[in-house]
Amino acid sequence: DGGITQSPKYLFRKEGQNVTLSCEQNLNHDAMYWYRQDPGQGLRLIYYSQIVNDFQKGDIAEGYSVSREKKESFPLTVTSAQKNPTAFYLCASSETATGFYNSPLHFGNGTRLTVT
Amino acid sequence: SQQGEEDPQALSIQEGENATMNCSYKTSINNLQWYRQNSGRGLVHLILIRSNEREKHSGRLRVTLDTSKKSSSLLITASRAADTASYFCATGIQGAQKLVFGQGTRLTINP
């Protein structure tokens, strides 16, 4: 079955450590996204990529980094510069590389990151 | 207030009743989308309605869009326990290459 796989489901890290969240898709979608969700909140866009080797900052990119070396993969690194990293992180993809807001997003099941 | 705001924040109804959730927004949009999120899971796309459409149906779901009032509603008919989830509207903002999510409505269906 086609879909988006995020791993791990739960991640625990000590403050000051960088951590990388994995996102893989086999939907052959051009565009991929990372969102952050805090309790009782909507989703906020961290980074997005419309094509391999290119990505753009979203609304809350500070303290995060991404890469897009392959179409299927869009890993997110939460760096020690992120002041409040504990959150639920969601990866998504969509079919169209341009005007992505006109296409439904397909989401993975998320990674819950806890930093202590 | 935010671009997409759902109302109510929480809704609890009996199984079999209809559930209505509303979404209001501020700026011009290309489309409005509704998503469902079960606890601890990712979001699942339900319906996309374009700015030139007024109503769309999908199974027990009915979505309306009133661009003059900048609002949308999601109606779930004959609710089931499995409909218990959070529902989010997301607006595709015209000219901004952006999809903005609201804070969601938490729906509980009581058996």
PDB file of C-alpha atoms in Angstrom:
ATOM      1  CA  ASP A   1       0.000   0.000   0.000  1.00  0.00           C
ATOM      2  CA  GLY A   2       1.209   3.472  -0.797  1.00  0.00           C
ATOM      3  CA  GLY A   3       1.712   5.891   2.007  1.00  0.00           C
ATOM      4  CA  ILE A   4       3.966   7.913   4.232  1.00  0.00           C
ATOM      5  CA  THR A   5       6.089   6.295   6.907  1.00  0.00           C
ATOM      6  CA  GLN A   6       7.395   8.270   9.831  1.00  0.00           C
ATOM      7  CA  SER A   7       9.807   6.786  12.299  1.00  0.00           C
ATOM      8  CA  PRO A   8      10.180   6.412  15.136  1.00  0.00           C
ATOM      9  CA  LYS A   9       6.709   6.844  16.628  1.00  0.00           C
ATOM     10  CA  TYR A  10       8.145   8.068  19.949  1.00  0.00           C
ATOM     11  CA  LEU A  11      11.506   9.743  20.462  1.00  0.00           C
ATOM     12  CA  PHE A  12      13.140  10.896  23.678  1.00  0.00           C
ATOM     13  CA  ARG A  13      16.183  13.145  23.768  1.00  0.00           C
ATOM     14  CA  LYS A  14      18.147  15.164  26.249  1.00  0.00           C
ATOM     15  CA  GLU A  15      18.240  18.912  25.901  1.00  0.00           C
ATOM     16  CA  GLY A  16      21.160  20.083  23.773  1.00  0.00           C
ATOM     17  CA  GLN A  17      21.140  17.083  21.441  1.00  0.00           C
ATOM     18  CA  ASN A  18      20.208  17.200  17.786  1.00  0.00           C
ATOM     19  CA  VAL A  19      17.699  14.620  16.634  1.00  0.00           C
ATOM     20  CA  THR A  20      16.592  13.537  13.148  1.00  0.00           C
ATOM     21  CA  LEU A  21      13.052  12.443  12.312  1.00  0.00           C
ATOM     22  CA  SER A  22      12.569  10.188   9.324  1.00  0.00           C
ATOM     23  CA  CYS A  23       9.896  10.579   6.638  1.00  0.00           C
ATOM     24  CA  GLU A  24       9.598   8.288   3.618  1.00  0.00           C
ATOM     25  CA  GLN A  25       6.867   8.200   0.977  1.00  0.00           C
ATOM     26  CA  ASN A  26       6.134   5.773  -1.824  1.00  0.00           C
ATOM     27  CA  LEU A  27       3.315   7.789  -3.386  1.00  0.00           C
ATOM     28  CA  ASN A  28       5.614   9.314  -6.018  1.00  0.00           C
ATOM     29  CA  HIS A  29       4.578  12.765  -4.817  1.00  0.00           C
ATOM     30  CA  ASP A  30       6.712  15.748  -5.730  1.00  0.00           C
ATOM     31  CA  ALA A  31       5.979  17.909  -2.705  1.00  0.00           C
ATOM     32  CA  MET A  32       6.701  17.081   0.917  1.00  0.00           C
ATOM     33  CA  TYR A  33       6.102  19.016   4.135  1.00  0.00           C
ATOM     34  CA  TRP A  34       6.874  19.041   7.823  1.00  0.00           C
ATOM     35  CA  TYR A  35       4.329  20.326  10.309  1.00  0.00           C
ATOM     36  CA  ARG A  36       4.474  20.739  14.051  1.00  0.00           C
ATOM     37  CA  GLN A  37       1.411  20.205  16.264  1.00  0.00           C
ATOM     38  CA  ASP A  38       1.208  21.267  19.885  1.00  0.00           C
ATOM     39  CA  PRO A  39      -1.558  20.062  22.250  1.00  0.00           C
ATOM     40  CA  GLY A  40      -4.955  21.455  21.308  1.00  0.00           C
ATOM     41  CA  GLN A  41      -3.452  23.412  18.432  1.00  0.00           C
ATOM     42  CA  GLY A  42      -3.594  23.407  14.691  1.00  0.00           C
ATOM     43  CA  LEU A  43      -0.652  22.546  12.478  1.00  0.00           C
ATOM     44  CA  ARG A  44       2.200  24.937  11.820  1.00  0.00           C
ATOM     45  CA  LEU A  45       4.427  24.575   8.772  1.00  0.00           C
ATOM     46  CA  ILE A  46       8.146  24.101   9.440  1.00  0.00           C
ATOM     47  CA  TYR A  47       9.618  23.400   5.988  1.00  0.00           C
ATOM     48  CA  TYR A  48       8.409  22.240   2.622  1.00  0.00           C
ATOM     49  CA  SER A  49      10.014  20.913  -0.528  1.00  0.00           C
ATOM     50  CA  GLN A  50       8.514  21.046  -3.987  1.00  0.00           C
ATOM     51  CA  ILE A  51      11.318  19.207  -5.755  1.00  0.00           C
ATOM     52  CA  VAL A  52      14.448  17.210  -5.013  1.00  0.00           C
ATOM     53  CA  ASN A  53      17.397  19.284  -3.774  1.00  0.00           C
ATOM     54  CA  ASP A  54      15.192  22.284  -3.053  1.00  0.00           C
ATOM     55  CA  PHE A  55      13.238  23.293   0.056  1.00  0.00           C
ATOM     56  CA  GLN A  56      11.671  26.405   1.549  1.00  0.00           C
ATOM     57  CA  LYS A  57      11.190  27.679   5.070  1.00  0.00           C
ATOM     58  CA  GLY A  58       7.712  27.632   6.496  1.00  0.00           C
ATOM     59  CA  ASP A  59       6.325  29.732   9.325  1.00  0.00           C
ATOM     60  CA  ILE A  60       8.440  28.287  12.144  1.00  0.00           C
ATOM     61  CA  ALA A  61      11.726  27.114  10.576  1.00  0.00           C
ATOM     62  CA  GLU A  62      14.069  28.444  13.262  1.00  0.00           C
ATOM     63  CA  GLY A  63      15.922  25.636  15.022  1.00  0.00           C
ATOM     64  CA  TYR A  64      15.088  23.073  12.331  1.00  0.00           C
ATOM     65  CA  SER A  65      16.855  21.833   9.212  1.00  0.00           C
ATOM     66  CA  VAL A  66      15.863  19.527   6.353  1.00  0.00           C
ATOM     67  CA  SER A  67      17.306  17.864   3.288  1.00  0.00           C
ATOM     68  CA  ARG A  68      15.722  16.475   0.124  1.00  0.00           C
ATOM     69  CA  GLU A  69      18.299  14.317  -1.598  1.00  0.00           C
ATOM     70  CA  LYS A  70      15.757  11.785  -2.846  1.00  0.00           C
ATOM     71  CA  LYS A  71      12.168  12.209  -3.972  1.00  0.00           C
ATOM     72  CA  GLU A  72      10.992   9.635  -1.432  1.00  0.00           C
ATOM     73  CA  SER A  73      12.738  11.041   1.622  1.00  0.00           C
ATOM     74  CA  PHE A  74      12.481  14.292   3.583  1.00  0.00           C
ATOM     75  CA  PRO A  75      14.200  14.005   6.991  1.00  0.00           C
ATOM     76  CA  LEU A  76      13.813  16.727   9.603  1.00  0.00           C
ATOM     77  CA  THR A  77      16.552  17.567  12.104  1.00  0.00           C
ATOM     78  CA  VAL A  78      15.544  19.278  15.313  1.00  0.00           C
ATOM     79  CA  THR A  79      18.623  21.119  16.469  1.00  0.00           C
ATOM     80  CA  SER A  80      19.628  22.255  19.933  1.00  0.00           C
ATOM     81  CA  ALA A  81      18.766  25.786  18.795  1.00  0.00           C
ATOM     82  CA  GLN A  82      15.061  24.955  18.850  1.00  0.00           C
ATOM     83  CA  LYS A  83      13.900  26.418  22.140  1.00  0.00           C
ATOM     84  CA  ASN A  84      10.797  24.318  22.672  1.00  0.00           C
ATOM     85  CA  PRO A  85      11.198  21.110  20.653  1.00  0.00           C
ATOM     86  CA  THR A  86       8.762  18.856  22.516  1.00  0.00           C
ATOM     87  CA  ALA A  87       5.840  18.374  20.127  1.00  0.00           C
ATOM     88  CA  PHE A  88       4.091  16.054  17.689  1.00  0.00           C
ATOM     89  CA  TYR A  89       5.734  16.226  14.251  1.00  0.00           C
ATOM     90  CA  LEU A  90       3.802  15.361  11.110  1.00  0.00           C
ATOM     91  CA  CYS A  91       5.174  14.756   7.636  1.00  0.00           C
ATOM     92  CA  ALA A  92       2.953  15.103   4.594  1.00  0.00           C
ATOM     93  CA  SER A  93       3.119  14.933   0.822  1.00  0.00           C
ATOM     94  CA  SER A  94       1.015  16.065  -2.111  1.00  0.00           C
ATOM     95  CA  GLU A  95       0.814  15.344  -5.803  1.00  0.00           C
ATOM     96  CA  THR A  96       1.468  18.707  -7.364  1.00  0.00           C
ATOM     97  CA  ALA A  97       4.729  20.514  -6.978  1.00  0.00           C
ATOM     98  CA  THR A  98       3.271  23.911  -7.808  1.00  0.00           C
ATOM     99  CA  GLY A  99       0.182  25.326  -6.219  1.00  0.00           C
ATOM    100  CA  PHE A 100       0.313  22.656  -3.575  1.00  0.00           C
ATOM    101  CA  TYR A 101      -2.454  24.357  -1.679  1.00  0.00           C
ATOM    102  CA  ASN A 102      -4.838  23.070  -4.321  1.00  0.00           C
ATOM    103  CA  SER A 103      -4.133  19.424  -3.572  1.00  0.00           C
ATOM    104  CA  PRO A 104      -5.009  17.249  -0.609  1.00  0.00           C
ATOM    105  CA  LEU A 105      -2.185  16.455   1.770  1.00  0.00           C
ATOM    106  CA  HIS A 106      -1.377  12.863   2.680  1.00  0.00           C
ATOM    107  CA  PHE A 107      -0.028  12.569   6.215  1.00  0.00           C
ATOM    108  CA  GLY A 108       2.128  10.083   8.057  1.00  0.00           C
ATOM    109  CA  ASN A 109       1.187   9.009  11.585  1.00  0.00           C
ATOM    110  CA  GLY A 110       3.612  11.345  13.236  1.00  0.00           C
ATOM    111  CA  THR A 111       6.560  11.256  15.613  1.00  0.00           C
ATOM    112  CA  ARG A 112       6.084  12.402  19.187  1.00  0.00           C
ATOM    113  CA  LEU A 113       9.323  14.016  20.348  1.00  0.00           C
ATOM    114  CA  THR A 114       9.990  14.611  24.028  1.00  0.00           C
ATOM    115  CA  VAL A 115      13.049  16.588  25.053  1.00  0.00           C
ATOM    116  CA  THR A 116      13.984  16.743  28.725  1.00  0.00           C
TER     117      THR A 116
ATOM    118  CA  SER B   1      -7.789  35.920  15.460  1.00  0.00           C
ATOM    119  CA  GLN B   2      -6.432  33.290  13.101  1.00  0.00           C
ATOM    120  CA  GLN B   3      -7.086  32.670   9.425  1.00  0.00           C
ATOM    121  CA  GLY B   4      -9.038  29.503  10.030  1.00  0.00           C
ATOM    122  CA  GLU B   5     -11.093  29.238  13.170  1.00  0.00           C
ATOM    123  CA  GLU B   6     -13.317  26.281  13.919  1.00  0.00           C
ATOM    124  CA  ASP B   7     -16.422  26.533  16.009  1.00  0.00           C
ATOM    125  CA  PRO B   8     -17.232  24.950  18.383  1.00  0.00           C
ATOM    126  CA  GLN B   9     -13.915  23.914  19.918  1.00  0.00           C
ATOM    127  CA  ALA B  10     -15.563  20.786  21.285  1.00  0.00           C
ATOM    128  CA  LEU B  11     -18.812  19.000  20.465  1.00  0.00           C
ATOM    129  CA  SER B  12     -20.383  15.986  22.158  1.00  0.00           C
ATOM    130  CA  ILE B  13     -23.457  14.294  20.686  1.00  0.00           C
ATOM    131  CA  GLN B  14     -25.296  10.993  20.783  1.00  0.00           C
ATOM    132  CA  GLU B  15     -24.710   8.329  18.183  1.00  0.00           C
ATOM    133  CA  GLY B  16     -27.114   8.734  15.299  1.00  0.00           C
ATOM    134  CA  GLU B  17     -27.380  12.507  15.619  1.00  0.00           C
ATOM    135  CA  ASN B  18     -25.954  14.928  13.094  1.00  0.00           C
ATOM    136  CA  ALA B  19     -22.798  16.916  13.859  1.00  0.00           C
ATOM    137  CA  THR B  20     -22.111  20.349  12.419  1.00  0.00           C
ATOM    138  CA  MET B  21     -18.783  22.137  12.625  1.00  0.00           C
ATOM    139  CA  ASN B  22     -18.019  25.586  11.289  1.00  0.00           C
ATOM    140  CA  CYS B  23     -14.899  27.256   9.974  1.00  0.00           C
ATOM    141  CA  SER B  24     -14.391  30.969   9.449  1.00  0.00           C
ATOM    142  CA  TYR B  25     -11.493  32.626   7.683  1.00  0.00           C
ATOM    143  CA  LYS B  26     -10.238  36.109   6.920  1.00  0.00           C
ATOM    144  CA  THR B  27      -8.521  36.325   3.547  1.00  0.00           C
ATOM    145  CA  SER B  28      -9.473  35.251   0.042  1.00  0.00           C
ATOM    146  CA  ILE B  29      -8.964  31.591  -0.638  1.00  0.00           C
ATOM    147  CA  ASN B  30      -8.518  29.217  -3.566  1.00  0.00           C
ATOM    148  CA  ASN B  31      -9.950  26.283  -1.697  1.00  0.00           C
ATOM    149  CA  LEU B  32     -10.904  25.022   1.717  1.00  0.00           C
ATOM    150  CA  GLN B  33     -10.139  21.526   2.943  1.00  0.00           C
ATOM    151  CA  TRP B  34     -11.420  19.450   5.844  1.00  0.00           C
ATOM    152  CA  TYR B  35      -9.310  16.856   7.631  1.00  0.00           C
ATOM    153  CA  ARG B  36      -9.941  14.343  10.413  1.00  0.00           C
ATOM    154  CA  GLN B  37      -7.414  13.344  13.061  1.00  0.00           C
ATOM    155  CA  ASN B  38      -7.843  10.414  15.371  1.00  0.00           C
ATOM    156  CA  SER B  39      -6.020  10.682  18.674  1.00  0.00           C
ATOM    157  CA  GLY B  40      -2.266  10.301  18.278  1.00  0.00           C
ATOM    158  CA  ARG B  41      -2.474   9.763  14.515  1.00  0.00           C
ATOM    159  CA  GLY B  42      -1.885  11.751  11.359  1.00  0.00           C
ATOM    160  CA  LEU B  43      -4.535  13.771   9.557  1.00  0.00           C
ATOM    161  CA  VAL B  44      -6.767  12.206   6.937  1.00  0.00           C
ATOM    162  CA  HIS B  45      -8.122  14.319   4.094  1.00  0.00           C
ATOM    163  CA  LEU B  46     -11.925  14.377   3.874  1.00  0.00           C
ATOM    164  CA  ILE B  47     -13.054  16.936   1.312  1.00  0.00           C
ATOM    165  CA  LEU B  48     -11.598  19.787  -0.751  1.00  0.00           C
ATOM    166  CA  ILE B  49     -14.017  22.481  -1.911  1.00  0.00           C
ATOM    167  CA  ARG B  50     -12.883  25.151  -4.355  1.00  0.00           C
ATOM    168  CA  SER B  51     -13.745  28.813  -4.029  1.00  0.00           C
ATOM    169  CA  ASN B  52     -16.193  28.636  -6.946  1.00  0.00           C
ATOM    170  CA  GLU B  53     -18.117  25.729  -5.400  1.00  0.00           C
ATOM    171  CA  ARG B  54     -20.886  26.044  -2.846  1.00  0.00           C
ATOM    172  CA  GLU B  55     -21.485  22.497  -1.681  1.00  0.00           C
ATOM    173  CA  LYS B  56     -19.853  19.068  -1.862  1.00  0.00           C
ATOM    174  CA  HIS B  57     -20.868  15.674  -0.612  1.00  0.00           C
ATOM    175  CA  SER B  58     -18.931  12.556   0.231  1.00  0.00           C
ATOM    176  CA  GLY B  59     -20.864   9.719   1.806  1.00  0.00           C
ATOM    177  CA  ARG B  60     -22.237  11.010   5.120  1.00  0.00           C
ATOM    178  CA  LEU B  61     -20.241  14.238   4.825  1.00  0.00           C
ATOM    179  CA  ARG B  62     -21.596  17.484   3.448  1.00  0.00           C
ATOM    180  CA  VAL B  63     -19.450  20.591   3.151  1.00  0.00           C
ATOM    181  CA  THR B  64     -20.721  24.047   2.293  1.00  0.00           C
ATOM    182  CA  LEU B  65     -18.733  27.145   1.452  1.00  0.00           C
ATOM    183  CA  ASP B  66     -19.981  30.724   1.602  1.00  0.00           C
ATOM    184  CA  THR B  67     -17.234  32.991   0.284  1.00  0.00           C
ATOM    185  CA  SER B  68     -19.296  36.128   0.947  1.00  0.00           C
ATOM    186  CA  LYS B  69     -19.347  35.279   4.651  1.00  0.00           C
ATOM    187  CA  LYS B  70     -15.885  33.689   4.551  1.00  0.00           C
ATOM    188  CA  SER B  71     -17.183  30.573   6.232  1.00  0.00           C
ATOM    189  CA  SER B  72     -17.595  26.849   5.698  1.00  0.00           C
ATOM    190  CA  SER B  73     -19.452  24.114   7.504  1.00  0.00           C
ATOM    191  CA  LEU B  74     -18.928  20.371   7.754  1.00  0.00           C
ATOM    192  CA  LEU B  75     -22.002  18.255   8.445  1.00  0.00           C
ATOM    193  CA  ILE B  76     -21.670  14.615   9.449  1.00  0.00           C
ATOM    194  CA  THR B  77     -25.018  12.852   9.259  1.00  0.00           C
ATOM    195  CA  ALA B  78     -26.070   9.812  11.275  1.00  0.00           C
ATOM    196  CA  SER B  79     -22.942   9.957  13.417  1.00  0.00           C
ATOM    197  CA  ARG B  80     -21.163   6.811  14.584  1.00  0.00           C
ATOM    198  CA  ALA B  81     -18.781   6.151  17.453  1.00  0.00           C
ATOM    199  CA  ALA B  82     -15.985   5.833  14.871  1.00  0.00           C
ATOM    200  CA  ASP B  83     -16.515   9.486  13.918  1.00  0.00           C
ATOM    201  CA  THR B  84     -15.008  10.504  17.262  1.00  0.00           C
ATOM    202  CA  ALA B  85     -11.957  12.580  16.282  1.00  0.00           C
ATOM    203  CA  SER B  86     -10.697  16.120  15.834  1.00  0.00           C
ATOM    204  CA  TYR B  87     -11.718  17.880  12.653  1.00  0.00           C
ATOM    205  CA  PHE B  88      -9.626  20.612  11.070  1.00  0.00           C
ATOM    206  CA  CYS B  89     -10.316  23.054   8.307  1.00  0.00           C
ATOM    207  CA  ALA B  90      -7.415  24.269   6.181  1.00  0.00           C
ATOM    208  CA  THR B  91      -7.559  27.217   3.825  1.00  0.00           C
ATOM    209  CA  GLY B  92      -5.513  27.538   0.665  1.00  0.00           C
ATOM    210  CA  ILE B  93      -4.743  31.240   0.711  1.00  0.00           C
ATOM    211  CA  GLN B  94      -4.964  32.966  -2.638  1.00  0.00           C
ATOM    212  CA  GLY B  95      -1.602  34.127  -3.944  1.00  0.00           C
ATOM    213  CA  ALA B  96       0.324  32.936  -0.910  1.00  0.00           C
ATOM    214  CA  GLN B  97       1.287  29.319  -1.740  1.00  0.00           C
ATOM    215  CA  LYS B  98       0.114  28.432   1.701  1.00  0.00           C
ATOM    216  CA  LEU B  99      -2.302  26.092   3.461  1.00  0.00           C
ATOM    217  CA  VAL B 100      -3.303  27.343   6.907  1.00  0.00           C
ATOM    218  CA  PHE B 101      -4.871  25.015   9.471  1.00  0.00           C
ATOM    219  CA  GLY B 102      -7.338  25.991  12.141  1.00  0.00           C
ATOM    220  CA  GLN B 103      -7.176  24.740  15.728  1.00  0.00           C
ATOM    221  CA  GLY B 104      -9.792  22.064  15.197  1.00  0.00           C
ATOM    222  CA  THR B 105     -13.088  20.874  16.628  1.00  0.00           C
ATOM    223  CA  ARG B 106     -12.937  17.913  18.971  1.00  0.00           C
ATOM    224  CA  LEU B 107     -15.974  15.721  18.253  1.00  0.00           C
ATOM    225  CA  THR B 108     -17.116  13.026  20.666  1.00  0.00           C
ATOM    226  CA  ILE B 109     -19.865  10.590  19.684  1.00  0.00           C
ATOM    227  CA  ASN B 110     -21.490   8.959  22.705  1.00  0.00           C
ATOM    228  CA  PRO B 111     -22.918   5.449  22.238  1.00  0.00           C
TER     229      PRO B 111
END
